[in-house]
C-alpha atoms as a printed R data frame, in Angstrom:
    type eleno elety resid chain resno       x       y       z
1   ATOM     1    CA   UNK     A     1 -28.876 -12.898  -4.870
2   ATOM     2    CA   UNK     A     2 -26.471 -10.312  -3.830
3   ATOM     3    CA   UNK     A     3 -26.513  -6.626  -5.336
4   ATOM     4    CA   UNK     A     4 -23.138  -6.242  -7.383
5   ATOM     5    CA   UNK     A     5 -21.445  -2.956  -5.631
6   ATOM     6    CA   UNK     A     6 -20.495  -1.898  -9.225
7   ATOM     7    CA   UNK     A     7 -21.640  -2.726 -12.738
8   ATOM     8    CA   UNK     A     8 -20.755  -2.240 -16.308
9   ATOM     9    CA   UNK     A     9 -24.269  -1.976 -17.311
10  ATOM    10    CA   UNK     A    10 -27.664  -2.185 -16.024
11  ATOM    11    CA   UNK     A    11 -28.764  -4.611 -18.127
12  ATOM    12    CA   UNK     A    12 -27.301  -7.182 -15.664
13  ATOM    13    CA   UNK     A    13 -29.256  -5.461 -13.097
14  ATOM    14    CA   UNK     A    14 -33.011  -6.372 -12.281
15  ATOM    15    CA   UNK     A    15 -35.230  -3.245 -12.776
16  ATOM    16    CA   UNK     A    16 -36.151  -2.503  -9.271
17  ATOM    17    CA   UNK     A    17 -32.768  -2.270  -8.515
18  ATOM    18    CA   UNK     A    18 -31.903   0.019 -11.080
19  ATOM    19    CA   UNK     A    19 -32.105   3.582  -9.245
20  ATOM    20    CA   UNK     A    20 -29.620   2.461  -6.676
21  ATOM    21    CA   UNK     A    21 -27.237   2.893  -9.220
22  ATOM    22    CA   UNK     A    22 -25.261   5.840 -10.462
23  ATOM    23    CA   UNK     A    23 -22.783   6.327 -13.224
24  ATOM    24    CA   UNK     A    24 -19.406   7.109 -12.720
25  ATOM    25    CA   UNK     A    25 -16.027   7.057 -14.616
26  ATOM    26    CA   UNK     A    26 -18.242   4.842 -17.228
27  ATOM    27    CA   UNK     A    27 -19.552   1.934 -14.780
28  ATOM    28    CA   UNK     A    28 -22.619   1.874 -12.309
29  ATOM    29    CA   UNK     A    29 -22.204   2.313  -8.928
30  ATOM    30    CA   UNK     A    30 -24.409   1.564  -5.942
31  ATOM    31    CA   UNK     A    31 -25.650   3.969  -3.993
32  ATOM    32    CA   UNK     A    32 -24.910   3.225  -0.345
33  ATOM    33    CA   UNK     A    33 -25.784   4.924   2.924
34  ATOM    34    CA   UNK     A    34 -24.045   4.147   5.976
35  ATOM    35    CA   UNK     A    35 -21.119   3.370   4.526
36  ATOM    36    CA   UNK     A    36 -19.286   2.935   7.669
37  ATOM    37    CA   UNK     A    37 -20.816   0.594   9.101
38  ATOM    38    CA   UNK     A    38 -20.151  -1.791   6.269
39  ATOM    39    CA   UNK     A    39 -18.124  -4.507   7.638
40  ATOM    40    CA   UNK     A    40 -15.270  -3.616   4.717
41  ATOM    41    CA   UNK     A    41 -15.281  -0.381   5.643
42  ATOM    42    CA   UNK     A    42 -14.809  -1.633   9.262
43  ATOM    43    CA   UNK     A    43 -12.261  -4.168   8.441
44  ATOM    44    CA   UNK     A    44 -10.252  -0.803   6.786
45  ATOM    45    CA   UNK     A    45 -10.397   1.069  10.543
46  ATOM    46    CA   UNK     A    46  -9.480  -1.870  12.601
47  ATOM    47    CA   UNK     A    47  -6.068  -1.971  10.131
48  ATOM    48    CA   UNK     A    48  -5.688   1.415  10.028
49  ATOM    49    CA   UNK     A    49  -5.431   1.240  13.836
50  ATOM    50    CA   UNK     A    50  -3.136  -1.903  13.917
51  ATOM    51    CA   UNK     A    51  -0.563  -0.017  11.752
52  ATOM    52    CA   UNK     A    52  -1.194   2.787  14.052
53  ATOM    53    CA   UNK     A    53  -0.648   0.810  17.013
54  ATOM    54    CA   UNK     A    54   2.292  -1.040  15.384
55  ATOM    55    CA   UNK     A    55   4.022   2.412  14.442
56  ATOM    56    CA   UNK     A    56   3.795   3.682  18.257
57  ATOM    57    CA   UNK     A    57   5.499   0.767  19.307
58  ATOM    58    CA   UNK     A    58   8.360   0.693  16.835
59  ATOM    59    CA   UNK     A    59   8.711   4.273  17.842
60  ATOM    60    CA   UNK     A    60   8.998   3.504  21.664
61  ATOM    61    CA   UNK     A    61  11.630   0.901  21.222
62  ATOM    62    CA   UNK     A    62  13.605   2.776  19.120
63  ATOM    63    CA   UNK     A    63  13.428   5.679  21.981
64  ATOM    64    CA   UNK     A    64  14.054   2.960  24.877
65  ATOM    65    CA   UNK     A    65  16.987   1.775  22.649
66  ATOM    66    CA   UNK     A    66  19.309   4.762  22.129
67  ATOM    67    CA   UNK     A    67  18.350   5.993  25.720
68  ATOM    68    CA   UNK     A    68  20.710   2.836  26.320
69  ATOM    69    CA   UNK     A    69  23.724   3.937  24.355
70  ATOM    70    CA   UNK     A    70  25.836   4.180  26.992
71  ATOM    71    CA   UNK     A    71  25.594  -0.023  27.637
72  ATOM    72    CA   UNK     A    72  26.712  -2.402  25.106
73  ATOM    73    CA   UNK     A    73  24.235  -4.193  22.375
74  ATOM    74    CA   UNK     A    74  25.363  -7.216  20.928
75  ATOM    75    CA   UNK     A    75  25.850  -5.380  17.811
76  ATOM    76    CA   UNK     A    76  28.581  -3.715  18.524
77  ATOM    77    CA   UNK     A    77  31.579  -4.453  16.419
78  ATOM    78    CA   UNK     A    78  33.796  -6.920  17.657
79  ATOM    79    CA   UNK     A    79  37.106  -4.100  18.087
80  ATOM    80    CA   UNK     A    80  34.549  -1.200  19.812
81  ATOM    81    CA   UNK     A    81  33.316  -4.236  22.136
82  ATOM    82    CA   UNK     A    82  37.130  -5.565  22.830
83  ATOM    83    CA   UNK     A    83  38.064  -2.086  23.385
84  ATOM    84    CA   UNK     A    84  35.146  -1.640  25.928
85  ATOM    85    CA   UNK     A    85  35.648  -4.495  28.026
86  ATOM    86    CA   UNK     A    86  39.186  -4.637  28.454
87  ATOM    87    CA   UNK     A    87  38.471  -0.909  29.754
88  ATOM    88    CA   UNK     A    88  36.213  -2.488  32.305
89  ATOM    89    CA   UNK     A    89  38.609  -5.163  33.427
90  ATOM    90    CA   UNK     A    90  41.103  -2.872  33.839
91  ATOM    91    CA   UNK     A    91  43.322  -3.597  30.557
92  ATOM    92    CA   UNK     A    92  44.627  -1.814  28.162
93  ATOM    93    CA   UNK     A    93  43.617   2.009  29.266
94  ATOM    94    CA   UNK     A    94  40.539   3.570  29.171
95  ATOM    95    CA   UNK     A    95  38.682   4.375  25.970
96  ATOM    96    CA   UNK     A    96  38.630   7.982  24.894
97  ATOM    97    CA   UNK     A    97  35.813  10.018  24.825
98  ATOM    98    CA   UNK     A    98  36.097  10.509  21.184
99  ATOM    99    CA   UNK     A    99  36.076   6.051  21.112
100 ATOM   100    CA   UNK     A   100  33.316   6.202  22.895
101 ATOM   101    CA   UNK     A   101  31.425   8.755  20.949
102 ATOM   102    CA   UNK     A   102  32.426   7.040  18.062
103 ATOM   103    CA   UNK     A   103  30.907   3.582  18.736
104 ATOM   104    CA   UNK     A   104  27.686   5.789  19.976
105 ATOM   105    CA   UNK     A   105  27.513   7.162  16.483
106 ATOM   106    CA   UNK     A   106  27.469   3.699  14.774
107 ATOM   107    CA   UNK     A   107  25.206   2.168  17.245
108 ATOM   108    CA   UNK     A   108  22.965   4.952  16.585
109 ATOM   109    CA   UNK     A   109  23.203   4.583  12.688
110 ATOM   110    CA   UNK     A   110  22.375   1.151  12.733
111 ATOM   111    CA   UNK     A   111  19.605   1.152  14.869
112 ATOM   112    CA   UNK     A   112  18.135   4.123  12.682
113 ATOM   113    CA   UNK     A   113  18.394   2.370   9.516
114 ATOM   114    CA   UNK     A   114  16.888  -0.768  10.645
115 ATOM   115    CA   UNK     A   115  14.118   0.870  12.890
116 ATOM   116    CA   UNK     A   116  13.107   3.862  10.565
117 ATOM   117    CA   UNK     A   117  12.897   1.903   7.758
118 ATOM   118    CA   UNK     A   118  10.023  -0.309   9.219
119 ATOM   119    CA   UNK     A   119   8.526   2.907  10.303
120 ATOM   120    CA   UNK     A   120   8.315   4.993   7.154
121 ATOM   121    CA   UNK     A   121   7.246   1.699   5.597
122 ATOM   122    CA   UNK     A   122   4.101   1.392   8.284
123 ATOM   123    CA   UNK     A   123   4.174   5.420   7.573
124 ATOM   124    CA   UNK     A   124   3.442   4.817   4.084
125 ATOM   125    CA   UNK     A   125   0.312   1.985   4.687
126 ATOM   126    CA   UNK     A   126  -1.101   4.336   7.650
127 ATOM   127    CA   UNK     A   127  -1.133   7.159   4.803
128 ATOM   128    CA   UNK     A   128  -2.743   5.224   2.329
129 ATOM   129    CA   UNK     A   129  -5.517   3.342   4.965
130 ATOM   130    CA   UNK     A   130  -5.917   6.938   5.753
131 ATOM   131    CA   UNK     A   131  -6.261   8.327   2.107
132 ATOM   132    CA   UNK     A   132  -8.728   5.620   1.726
133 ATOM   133    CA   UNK     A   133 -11.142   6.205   4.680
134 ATOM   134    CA   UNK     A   134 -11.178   9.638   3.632
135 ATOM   135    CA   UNK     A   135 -12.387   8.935   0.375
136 ATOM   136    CA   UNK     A   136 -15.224   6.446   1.758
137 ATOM   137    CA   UNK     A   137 -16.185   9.254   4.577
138 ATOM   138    CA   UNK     A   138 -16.257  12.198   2.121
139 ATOM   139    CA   UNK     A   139 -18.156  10.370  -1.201
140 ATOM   140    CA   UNK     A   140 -20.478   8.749   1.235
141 ATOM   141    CA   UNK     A   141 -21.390  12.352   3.453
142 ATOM   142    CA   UNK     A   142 -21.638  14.136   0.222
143 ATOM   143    CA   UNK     A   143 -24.084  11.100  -1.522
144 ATOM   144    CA   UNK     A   144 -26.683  11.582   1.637
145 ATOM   145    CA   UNK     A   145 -26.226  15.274   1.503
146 ATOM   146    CA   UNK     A   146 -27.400  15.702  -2.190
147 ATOM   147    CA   UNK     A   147 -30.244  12.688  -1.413
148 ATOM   148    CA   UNK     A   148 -31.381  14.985   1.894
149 ATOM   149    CA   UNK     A   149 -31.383  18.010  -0.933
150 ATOM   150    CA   UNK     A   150 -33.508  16.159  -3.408
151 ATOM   151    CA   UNK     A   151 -30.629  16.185  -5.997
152 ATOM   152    CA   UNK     A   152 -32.041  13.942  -8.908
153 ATOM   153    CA   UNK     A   153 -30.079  10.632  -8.830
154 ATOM   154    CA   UNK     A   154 -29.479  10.887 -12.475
155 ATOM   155    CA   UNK     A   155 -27.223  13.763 -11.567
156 ATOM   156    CA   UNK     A   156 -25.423  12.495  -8.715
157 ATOM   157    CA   UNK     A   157 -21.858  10.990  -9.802
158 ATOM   158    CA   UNK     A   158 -21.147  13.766 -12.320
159 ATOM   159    CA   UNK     A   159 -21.910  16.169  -9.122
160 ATOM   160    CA   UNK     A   160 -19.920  14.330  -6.547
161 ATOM   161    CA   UNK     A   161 -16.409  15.052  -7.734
162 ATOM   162    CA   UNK     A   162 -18.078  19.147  -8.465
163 ATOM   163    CA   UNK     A   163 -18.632  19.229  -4.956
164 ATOM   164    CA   UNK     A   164 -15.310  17.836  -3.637
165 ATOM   165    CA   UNK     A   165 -13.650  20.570  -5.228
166 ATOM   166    CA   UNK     A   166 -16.153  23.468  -4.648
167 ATOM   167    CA   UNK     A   167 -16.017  23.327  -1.096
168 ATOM   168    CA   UNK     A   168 -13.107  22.886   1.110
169 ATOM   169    CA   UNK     A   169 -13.804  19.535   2.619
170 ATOM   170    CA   UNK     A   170 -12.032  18.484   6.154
171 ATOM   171    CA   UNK     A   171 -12.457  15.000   7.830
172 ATOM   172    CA   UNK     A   172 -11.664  14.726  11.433
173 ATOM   173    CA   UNK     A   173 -11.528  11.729  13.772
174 ATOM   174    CA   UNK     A   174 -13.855  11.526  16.388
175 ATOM   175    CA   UNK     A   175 -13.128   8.246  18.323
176 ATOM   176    CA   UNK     A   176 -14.073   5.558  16.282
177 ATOM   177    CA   UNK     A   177 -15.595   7.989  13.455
178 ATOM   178    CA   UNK     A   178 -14.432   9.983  10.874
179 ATOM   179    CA   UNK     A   179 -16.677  12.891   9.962
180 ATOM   180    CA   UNK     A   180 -16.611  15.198   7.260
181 ATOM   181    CA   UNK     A   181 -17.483  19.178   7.299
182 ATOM   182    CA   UNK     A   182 -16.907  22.028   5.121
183 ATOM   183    CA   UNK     A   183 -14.711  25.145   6.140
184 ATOM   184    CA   UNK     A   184 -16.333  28.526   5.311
185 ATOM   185    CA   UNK     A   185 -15.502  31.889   6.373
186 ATOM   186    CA   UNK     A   186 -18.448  31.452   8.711
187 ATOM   187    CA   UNK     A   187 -16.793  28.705  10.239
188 ATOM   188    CA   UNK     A   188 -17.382  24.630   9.556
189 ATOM   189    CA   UNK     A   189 -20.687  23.941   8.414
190 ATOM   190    CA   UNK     A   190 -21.629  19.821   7.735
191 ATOM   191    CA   UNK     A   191 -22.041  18.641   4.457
192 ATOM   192    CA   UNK     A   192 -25.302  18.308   4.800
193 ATOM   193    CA   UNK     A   193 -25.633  22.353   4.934
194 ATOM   194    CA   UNK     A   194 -23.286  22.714   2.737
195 ATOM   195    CA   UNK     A   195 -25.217  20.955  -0.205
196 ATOM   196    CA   UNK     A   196 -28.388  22.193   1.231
197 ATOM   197    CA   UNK     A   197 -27.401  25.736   0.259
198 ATOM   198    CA   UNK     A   198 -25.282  25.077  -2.873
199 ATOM   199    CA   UNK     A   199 -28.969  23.109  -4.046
200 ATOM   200    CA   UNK     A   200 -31.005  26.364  -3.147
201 ATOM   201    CA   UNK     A   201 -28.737  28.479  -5.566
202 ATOM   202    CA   UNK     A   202 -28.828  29.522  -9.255
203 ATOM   203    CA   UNK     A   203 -25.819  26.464  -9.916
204 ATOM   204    CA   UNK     A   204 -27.270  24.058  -7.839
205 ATOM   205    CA   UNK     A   205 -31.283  24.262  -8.292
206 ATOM   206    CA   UNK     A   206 -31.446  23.145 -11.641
207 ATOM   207    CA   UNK     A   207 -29.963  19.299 -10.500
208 ATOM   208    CA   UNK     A   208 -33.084  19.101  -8.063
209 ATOM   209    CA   UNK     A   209 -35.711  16.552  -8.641
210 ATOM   210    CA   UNK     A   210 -39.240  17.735  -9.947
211 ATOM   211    CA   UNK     A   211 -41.493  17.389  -7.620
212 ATOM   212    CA   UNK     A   212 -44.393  15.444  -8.893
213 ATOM   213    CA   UNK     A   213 -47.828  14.338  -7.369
214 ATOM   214    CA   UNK     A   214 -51.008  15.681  -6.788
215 ATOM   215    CA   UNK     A   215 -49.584  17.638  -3.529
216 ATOM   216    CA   UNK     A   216 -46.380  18.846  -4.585
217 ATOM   217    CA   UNK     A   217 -43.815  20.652  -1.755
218 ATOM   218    CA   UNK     A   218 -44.287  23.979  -1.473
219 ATOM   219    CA   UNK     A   219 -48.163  24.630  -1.044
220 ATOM   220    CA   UNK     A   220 -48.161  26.458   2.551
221 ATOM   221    CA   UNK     A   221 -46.590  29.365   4.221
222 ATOM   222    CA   UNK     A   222 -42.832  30.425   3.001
223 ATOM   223    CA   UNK     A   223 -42.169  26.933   1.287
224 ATOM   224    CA   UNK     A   224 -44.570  28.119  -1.618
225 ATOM   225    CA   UNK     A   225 -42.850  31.706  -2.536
226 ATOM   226    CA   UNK     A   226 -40.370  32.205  -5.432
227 ATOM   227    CA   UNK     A   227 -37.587  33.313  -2.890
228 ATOM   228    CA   UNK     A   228 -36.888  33.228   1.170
229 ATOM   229    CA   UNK     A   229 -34.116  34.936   2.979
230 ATOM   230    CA   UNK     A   230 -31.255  32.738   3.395
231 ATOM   231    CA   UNK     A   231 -31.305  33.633   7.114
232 ATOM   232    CA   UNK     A   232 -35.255  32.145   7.310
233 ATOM   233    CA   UNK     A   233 -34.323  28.964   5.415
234 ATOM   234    CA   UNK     A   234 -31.043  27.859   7.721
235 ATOM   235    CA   UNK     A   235 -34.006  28.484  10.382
236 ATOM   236    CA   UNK     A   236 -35.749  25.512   8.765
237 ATOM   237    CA   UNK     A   237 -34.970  21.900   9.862
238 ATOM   238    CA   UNK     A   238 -33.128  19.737   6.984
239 ATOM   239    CA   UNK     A   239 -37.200  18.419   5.632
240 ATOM   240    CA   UNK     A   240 -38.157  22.026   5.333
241 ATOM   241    CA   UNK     A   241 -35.160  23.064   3.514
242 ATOM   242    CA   UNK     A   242 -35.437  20.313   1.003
243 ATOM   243    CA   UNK     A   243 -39.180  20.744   0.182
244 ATOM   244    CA   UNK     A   244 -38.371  24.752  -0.173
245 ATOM   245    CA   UNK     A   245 -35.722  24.016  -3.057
246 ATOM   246    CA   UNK     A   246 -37.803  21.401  -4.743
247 ATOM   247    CA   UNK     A   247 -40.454  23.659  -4.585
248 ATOM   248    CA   UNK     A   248 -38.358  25.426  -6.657
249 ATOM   249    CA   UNK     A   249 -37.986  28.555  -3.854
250 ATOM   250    CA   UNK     A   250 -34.944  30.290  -4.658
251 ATOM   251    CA   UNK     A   251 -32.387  31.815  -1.404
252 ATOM   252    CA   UNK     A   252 -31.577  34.935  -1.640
253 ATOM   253    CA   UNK     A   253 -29.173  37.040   0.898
């Protein structure tokens, strides 16, 4: 049986599932890692970069198109044409400059109209693919962040949209990959870090999970003192720094 991606209630849910799930906006949501390999998620990129692809070429052949002005589309009306070729046959006179400039401008109008409105309309689906990849790569970075912090699940939705706006989140794309960081005036940090050290603060270190077991974290060297140097603990590796703020070791500057 497959895992619903969002419920109403988890009483629908069997109980081993149950901490997958997180409340938010009043339904449960599942809890997934690796979000982007998820074929949806794939099947989002790949039209994403049709539109993309679609938009560029639109583009060129409205470039290639007015860079032929000075010829004669079959759209022209039929008195700029008659006027045109009778010119070129030798009848009538030659058109003026201001003719000529004339049944440029239209030319030009109509192609603009018919071309730019199928681009701002594949503008408009690129923005919103976009929009919506952001969302995916941002929620799903910040959802493995708080699990590599030991956030306590039960706290996890109500957090996610705290962190979105205490930070000031970029996403980038990197080939194939969209990836997340957070600007600081230290520079970008990953969300990872980012959570890390909002976990190991005075906000942030009451959402941490208890640690429980006979051999709780924190029973050896600086992992078991009441505070660390925030310069020692971004020495740690990511395991480290999550058994120091479980361990309920408080950074200090």
């Amino acid at each position: 049986m497959a895992i619903k991606a969002i419920v109403q209630d988890l009483d629908s849910v069997e109980e081993q599932f149950r901490g997958l799930y997180a409340e938010k906006d009043g339904v449960f949501v599942l809890q997934i890692g690796g979000l982007q390999e998820h074929p949806d998620a794939k099947a989002l990129k790949g039209a994403l970069d049709r539109v993309r692809g679609e938009k560029r070429e639109l583009t060129e052949k409205l470039t290639a198109v007015e860079s032929r002005l000075t010829g004669l589309p079959d759209d022209f009306d039929g008195s700029a044409y008659e006027t045109l070729k009778q010119a070129a046959e030798g009848k009538g006179g030659a058109p003026t400059e201001e003719q000529i400039q004339q049944i440029r401008d239209k030319v030009r109008q109509t192609l603009e109209t018919k071309y730019n409105g199928e681009i701002q309309t594949r503008d408009e689906r690129n923005a919103k693919l976009n929009a919506a990849l952001q969302r995916m790569t941002i929620d799903d970075g910040l959802s493995r962040a708080m699990d590599e912090a030991s956030i306590d699940p039960r706290h996890k939705a109500k957090l996610l949209p705290y962190l979105k706006s205490a930070g000031k989140i970029q996403v980038e794309e990197d080939g194939d990959v969209f990836k997340a960081s957070v600007e600081t005036d230290l520079g970008p940090v990953s969300l990872s870090r980012f959570v890390t050290d909002w976990a190991g603060s005075d906000d942030g270190k009451i959402y941490v999970a208890k640690s429980t077991g006979p051999n709780p974290p924190g029973g050896k060297g600086n992992l078991g003192g009441k505070t660390m140097k925030r310069a020692d603990f971004n020495a740690l590796d990511h395991k480290a720094q999550r058994e120091t703020v479980s361990g309920g070791t408080q950074i200090v500057d």
